[in-house]
mmCIF file of C-alpha atoms in Angstrom:
data_model
loop_
_atom_site.group_PDB
_atom_site.id
_atom_site.type_symbol
_atom_site.label_atom_id
_atom_site.label_comp_id
_atom_site.label_asym_id
_atom_site.label_seq_id
_atom_site.Cartn_x
_atom_site.Cartn_y
_atom_site.Cartn_z
ATOM 1 C CA UNK A 1 -16.395 5.570 -14.819
ATOM 2 C CA UNK A 2 -13.043 5.526 -17.029
ATOM 3 C CA UNK A 3 -11.268 2.375 -16.404
ATOM 4 C CA UNK A 4 -8.361 4.060 -17.806
ATOM 5 C CA UNK A 5 -8.289 6.211 -14.549
ATOM 6 C CA UNK A 6 -7.132 2.913 -12.739
ATOM 7 C CA UNK A 7 -4.007 2.407 -14.992
ATOM 8 C CA UNK A 8 -2.844 6.038 -14.247
ATOM 9 C CA UNK A 9 -3.516 5.466 -10.203
ATOM 10 C CA UNK A 10 -1.631 1.840 -10.439
ATOM 11 C CA UNK A 11 1.260 3.106 -13.002
ATOM 12 C CA UNK A 12 4.569 2.988 -10.991
ATOM 13 C CA UNK A 13 5.217 6.236 -12.545
ATOM 14 C CA UNK A 14 2.277 8.062 -10.481
ATOM 15 C CA UNK A 15 4.279 10.496 -8.381
ATOM 16 C CA UNK A 16 2.798 9.269 -5.158
ATOM 17 C CA UNK A 17 6.538 8.672 -3.878
ATOM 18 C CA UNK A 18 6.172 4.920 -3.481
ATOM 19 C CA UNK A 19 9.588 4.431 -5.997
ATOM 20 C CA UNK A 20 11.639 5.791 -2.488
ATOM 21 C CA UNK A 21 10.343 2.944 -0.209
ATOM 22 C CA UNK A 22 10.920 -0.538 -0.292
ATOM 23 C CA UNK A 23 7.743 -1.742 1.802
ATOM 24 C CA UNK A 24 10.060 -3.851 3.870
ATOM 25 C CA UNK A 25 12.398 -5.442 1.266
ATOM 26 C CA UNK A 26 15.523 -3.631 2.263
ATOM 27 C CA UNK A 27 16.060 -5.026 5.864
ATOM 28 C CA UNK A 28 14.762 -8.334 4.129
ATOM 29 C CA UNK A 29 17.510 -8.472 1.930
ATOM 30 C CA UNK A 30 20.013 -7.647 4.634
ATOM 31 C CA UNK A 31 18.612 -10.357 6.746
ATOM 32 C CA UNK A 32 19.272 -12.817 4.070
ATOM 33 C CA UNK A 33 15.231 -13.115 3.600
ATOM 34 C CA UNK A 34 14.872 -11.995 0.162
ATOM 35 C CA UNK A 35 18.081 -13.818 -1.681
ATOM 36 C CA UNK A 36 16.646 -14.358 -5.183
ATOM 37 C CA UNK A 37 13.412 -14.643 -6.879
ATOM 38 C CA UNK A 38 12.335 -17.531 -4.886
ATOM 39 C CA UNK A 39 12.153 -15.931 -1.635
ATOM 40 C CA UNK A 40 11.061 -12.707 -2.963
ATOM 41 C CA UNK A 41 8.209 -13.952 -4.081
ATOM 42 C CA UNK A 42 7.564 -15.794 -0.329
ATOM 43 C CA UNK A 43 7.839 -12.461 1.165
ATOM 44 C CA UNK A 44 5.607 -10.649 -1.501
ATOM 45 C CA UNK A 45 3.043 -13.337 -0.799
ATOM 46 C CA UNK A 46 3.437 -12.999 3.162
ATOM 47 C CA UNK A 47 2.900 -9.121 2.592
ATOM 48 C CA UNK A 48 0.274 -9.339 0.006
ATOM 49 C CA UNK A 49 -2.163 -11.438 2.493
ATOM 50 C CA UNK A 50 -1.035 -9.260 5.671
ATOM 51 C CA UNK A 51 -0.557 -5.654 4.807
ATOM 52 C CA UNK A 52 -1.763 -5.764 1.343
ATOM 53 C CA UNK A 53 -4.763 -7.222 2.508
ATOM 54 C CA UNK A 54 -5.445 -4.391 5.159
ATOM 55 C CA UNK A 55 -4.537 -1.488 2.739
ATOM 56 C CA UNK A 56 -7.179 -3.160 0.140
ATOM 57 C CA UNK A 57 -9.883 -2.829 2.516
ATOM 58 C CA UNK A 58 -9.111 0.713 3.629
ATOM 59 C CA UNK A 59 -8.741 1.591 0.068
ATOM 60 C CA UNK A 60 -12.045 -0.161 -1.134
ATOM 61 C CA UNK A 61 -13.777 1.432 1.795
ATOM 62 C CA UNK A 62 -13.036 4.862 1.047
ATOM 63 C CA UNK A 63 -13.749 4.346 -2.511
ATOM 64 C CA UNK A 64 -17.062 2.975 -1.561
ATOM 65 C CA UNK A 65 -17.682 6.266 0.316
ATOM 66 C CA UNK A 66 -17.146 5.341 3.821
ATOM 67 C CA UNK A 67 -16.074 8.425 6.115
ATOM 68 C CA UNK A 68 -12.346 8.733 5.380
ATOM 69 C CA UNK A 69 -11.644 9.987 8.742
ATOM 70 C CA UNK A 70 -13.135 6.715 10.622
ATOM 71 C CA UNK A 71 -11.142 4.977 8.144
ATOM 72 C CA UNK A 72 -7.766 6.958 8.967
ATOM 73 C CA UNK A 73 -8.331 6.187 12.703
ATOM 74 C CA UNK A 74 -9.264 2.458 11.494
ATOM 75 C CA UNK A 75 -5.699 2.539 9.635
ATOM 76 C CA UNK A 76 -3.899 3.893 12.749
ATOM 77 C CA UNK A 77 -5.447 0.905 14.744
ATOM 78 C CA UNK A 78 -3.998 -1.136 12.487
ATOM 79 C CA UNK A 79 -0.537 -0.030 12.408
ATOM 80 C CA UNK A 80 1.241 -0.419 15.875
ATOM 81 C CA UNK A 81 4.565 0.917 14.914
ATOM 82 C CA UNK A 82 5.309 4.316 15.006
ATOM 83 C CA UNK A 83 7.718 3.723 11.866
ATOM 84 C CA UNK A 84 5.111 2.873 9.583
ATOM 85 C CA UNK A 85 2.253 5.174 10.886
ATOM 86 C CA UNK A 86 4.843 7.791 9.822
ATOM 87 C CA UNK A 87 5.418 6.159 6.320
ATOM 88 C CA UNK A 88 1.956 5.673 5.656
ATOM 89 C CA UNK A 89 1.160 9.430 6.257
ATOM 90 C CA UNK A 90 4.074 10.466 4.663
ATOM 91 C CA UNK A 91 3.141 8.349 1.546
ATOM 92 C CA UNK A 92 -0.491 10.105 2.106
ATOM 93 C CA UNK A 93 0.436 13.326 1.493
ATOM 94 C CA UNK A 94 2.102 12.570 -1.723
ATOM 95 C CA UNK A 95 -0.236 10.699 -3.075
ATOM 96 C CA UNK A 96 -2.626 13.635 -1.738
ATOM 97 C CA UNK A 97 -0.821 15.935 -4.073
ATOM 98 C CA UNK A 98 -0.835 13.829 -6.936
ATOM 99 C CA UNK A 99 -4.852 13.002 -6.621
ATOM 100 C CA UNK A 100 -5.619 16.526 -6.248
ATOM 101 C CA UNK A 101 -3.585 17.213 -9.263
ATOM 102 C CA UNK A 102 -5.120 14.286 -11.462
ATOM 103 C CA UNK A 103 -8.809 14.482 -9.899
ATOM 104 C CA UNK A 104 -9.527 17.198 -8.022
ATOM 105 C CA UNK A 105 -12.764 16.914 -6.025
ATOM 106 C CA UNK A 106 -14.534 18.404 -2.682
ATOM 107 C CA UNK A 107 -13.712 15.226 -1.092
ATOM 108 C CA UNK A 108 -9.799 15.316 -1.557
ATOM 109 C CA UNK A 109 -9.454 18.978 -0.307
ATOM 110 C CA UNK A 110 -11.748 18.198 2.883
ATOM 111 C CA UNK A 111 -9.455 15.263 3.921
ATOM 112 C CA UNK A 112 -6.316 17.296 3.446
ATOM 113 C CA UNK A 113 -7.918 19.859 5.488
ATOM 114 C CA UNK A 114 -8.474 17.649 8.161
ATOM 115 C CA UNK A 115 -5.436 15.767 7.937
ATOM 116 C CA UNK A 116 -2.854 18.494 7.105
ATOM 117 C CA UNK A 117 -0.082 15.947 8.170
ATOM 118 C CA UNK A 118 -1.482 13.273 5.951
ATOM 119 C CA UNK A 119 -3.891 10.203 6.003
ATOM 120 C CA UNK A 120 -2.860 6.794 5.651
ATOM 121 C CA UNK A 121 -1.931 6.276 2.194
ATOM 122 C CA UNK A 122 -4.571 3.520 1.471
ATOM 123 C CA UNK A 123 -7.347 5.777 2.565
ATOM 124 C CA UNK A 124 -5.889 8.613 0.179
ATOM 125 C CA UNK A 125 -5.723 6.053 -2.360
ATOM 126 C CA UNK A 126 -9.302 4.998 -2.343
ATOM 127 C CA UNK A 127 -10.480 8.329 -1.842
ATOM 128 C CA UNK A 128 -8.655 9.181 -5.168
ATOM 129 C CA UNK A 129 -10.096 6.291 -6.570
ATOM 130 C CA UNK A 130 -13.692 7.405 -6.118
ATOM 131 C CA UNK A 131 -12.896 11.139 -7.288
ATOM 132 C CA UNK A 132 -11.764 9.477 -10.560
ATOM 133 C CA UNK A 133 -15.188 7.495 -10.920
ATOM 134 C CA UNK A 134 -13.251 4.016 -10.278
ATOM 135 C CA UNK A 135 -15.238 1.254 -8.122
ATOM 136 C CA UNK A 136 -14.129 -0.122 -4.336
ATOM 137 C CA UNK A 137 -12.666 -3.074 -6.552
ATOM 138 C CA UNK A 138 -10.546 -1.206 -8.431
ATOM 139 C CA UNK A 139 -9.097 0.905 -5.337
ATOM 140 C CA UNK A 140 -8.396 -2.576 -3.857
ATOM 141 C CA UNK A 141 -6.454 -3.994 -6.708
ATOM 142 C CA UNK A 142 -4.590 -0.901 -6.880
ATOM 143 C CA UNK A 143 -3.292 -0.587 -3.474
ATOM 144 C CA UNK A 144 -3.002 -4.560 -3.125
ATOM 145 C CA UNK A 145 -0.794 -4.130 -6.328
ATOM 146 C CA UNK A 146 1.263 -1.539 -4.983
ATOM 147 C CA UNK A 147 2.080 -3.302 -1.815
ATOM 148 C CA UNK A 148 4.129 -5.979 -3.947
ATOM 149 C CA UNK A 149 5.153 -3.875 -6.913
ATOM 150 C CA UNK A 150 6.914 -1.561 -4.581
ATOM 151 C CA UNK A 151 8.970 -4.603 -2.658
ATOM 152 C CA UNK A 152 9.541 -6.266 -6.224
ATOM 153 C CA UNK A 153 10.991 -3.238 -7.691
ATOM 154 C CA UNK A 154 13.418 -2.704 -4.646
ATOM 155 C CA UNK A 155 14.672 -5.793 -5.348
ATOM 156 C CA UNK A 156 16.033 -5.212 -8.531
ATOM 157 C CA UNK A 157 18.193 -2.432 -7.203
ATOM 158 C CA UNK A 158 19.094 -4.326 -3.925
ATOM 159 C CA UNK A 159 20.048 -7.467 -5.431
ATOM 160 C CA UNK A 160 20.820 -6.590 -8.848
ATOM 161 C CA UNK A 161 17.908 -9.188 -9.607
ATOM 162 C CA UNK A 162 16.929 -9.686 -13.083
ATOM 163 C CA UNK A 163 13.930 -7.358 -13.714
ATOM 164 C CA UNK A 164 12.355 -10.078 -15.777
ATOM 165 C CA UNK A 165 12.727 -12.504 -12.868
ATOM 166 C CA UNK A 166 11.082 -9.433 -10.653
ATOM 167 C CA UNK A 167 8.164 -9.400 -12.914
ATOM 168 C CA UNK A 168 7.641 -13.026 -13.073
ATOM 169 C CA UNK A 169 6.896 -12.834 -9.429
ATOM 170 C CA UNK A 170 4.215 -10.351 -9.985
ATOM 171 C CA UNK A 171 2.757 -12.828 -12.553
ATOM 172 C CA UNK A 172 2.879 -15.522 -10.104
ATOM 173 C CA UNK A 173 1.017 -13.875 -7.477
ATOM 174 C CA UNK A 174 -1.833 -12.891 -9.804
ATOM 175 C CA UNK A 175 -4.140 -15.374 -8.278
ATOM 176 C CA UNK A 176 -3.133 -13.983 -4.938
ATOM 177 C CA UNK A 177 -3.918 -10.610 -5.759
ATOM 178 C CA UNK A 178 -7.406 -11.493 -7.118
ATOM 179 C CA UNK A 179 -7.899 -12.875 -3.967
ATOM 180 C CA UNK A 180 -7.041 -10.450 -1.781
ATOM 181 C CA UNK A 181 -8.791 -7.572 -3.789
ATOM 182 C CA UNK A 182 -11.998 -9.364 -3.491
ATOM 183 C CA UNK A 183 -11.667 -10.080 0.174
ATOM 184 C CA UNK A 184 -10.702 -6.653 0.927
ATOM 185 C CA UNK A 185 -13.556 -5.110 -0.882
ATOM 186 C CA UNK A 186 -16.313 -7.541 0.687
ATOM 187 C CA UNK A 187 -15.143 -6.417 3.923
ATOM 188 C CA UNK A 188 -15.554 -2.515 2.674
ATOM 189 C CA UNK A 189 -18.908 -3.071 1.751
ATOM 190 C CA UNK A 190 -20.216 -4.406 5.195
ATOM 191 C CA UNK A 191 -18.784 -1.159 6.457
ATOM 192 C CA UNK A 192 -21.892 0.940 6.237
ATOM 193 C CA UNK A 193 -23.755 -1.693 8.354
ATOM 194 C CA UNK A 194 -21.237 -3.247 10.610
ATOM 195 C CA UNK A 195 -18.751 -0.426 11.253
ATOM 196 C CA UNK A 196 -14.963 -0.406 10.568
ATOM 197 C CA UNK A 197 -14.317 -3.231 12.904
ATOM 198 C CA UNK A 198 -15.457 -5.481 10.053
ATOM 199 C CA UNK A 199 -12.383 -4.611 7.732
ATOM 200 C CA UNK A 200 -9.311 -6.712 7.789
ATOM 201 C CA UNK A 201 -6.789 -6.527 10.457
ATOM 202 C CA UNK A 202 -3.942 -9.019 9.596
ATOM 203 C CA UNK A 203 -0.832 -8.502 11.193
ATOM 204 C CA UNK A 204 3.071 -8.989 10.025
ATOM 205 C CA UNK A 205 4.900 -8.879 13.095
ATOM 206 C CA UNK A 206 8.179 -9.104 11.473
ATOM 207 C CA UNK A 207 7.551 -6.485 9.081
ATOM 208 C CA UNK A 208 6.887 -4.194 12.018
ATOM 209 C CA UNK A 209 10.140 -5.230 13.823
ATOM 210 C CA UNK A 210 11.967 -4.641 11.020
ATOM 211 C CA UNK A 211 10.674 -1.344 10.076
ATOM 212 C CA UNK A 212 11.558 0.115 13.306
ATOM 213 C CA UNK A 213 14.980 -1.238 12.844
ATOM 214 C CA UNK A 214 15.259 0.260 9.473
ATOM 215 C CA UNK A 215 14.288 3.849 10.710
ATOM 216 C CA UNK A 216 17.202 3.713 13.120
ATOM 217 C CA UNK A 217 19.559 2.851 10.151
ATOM 218 C CA UNK A 218 22.213 5.601 9.707
ATOM 219 C CA UNK A 219 22.691 4.774 5.667
ATOM 220 C CA UNK A 220 19.885 3.271 3.887
ATOM 221 C CA UNK A 221 19.071 3.120 0.031
ATOM 222 C CA UNK A 222 14.993 3.317 0.768
ATOM 223 C CA UNK A 223 13.175 5.321 2.995
ATOM 224 C CA UNK A 224 11.182 2.535 4.337
#
């Protein structure tokens, strides 16, 4: 294992398409729920403990060697909103392209063949982590961090927020990030004996509602 691979996977410049997505921050800014660094931190904390936790469990399970097709079905069941399922698969396709270029493996090839329209992004990320020789916990950290770094970066553009303040938000969430990564990994390691139902299924109804609304906007800065 090379822990340096985790730096590559979690790097915001890794060409996995995340830069085009706000993780729900754009509609939250428009609705006035994100106004400054303090409200951005509240938004990111809520997202981390819901969508981020679900993603952490899925990614950790894929990195631990669980069947990615079963995990992809589990991701679908945990993503009730069509707009977010489309986003997850679109990001999964882009992540797959980047991962196969960086860490070619039969497992990635097999998933790409089985899901030509894209598997859910956390599942692909977890399989990429496994192909890179990383652990389940590494995968959980990478995907959980991505779930909050995206909205924080988007807020800089949407609000002209000071980048230093946005970075401070991510630093303030370090303990929460630790908790979510460990919780997702612990659940993932139980999948072989208890099945995919043991994975986190936290919901964020407001993110679901605003995702559907945002998808219908005629003009938007971000894809989601």
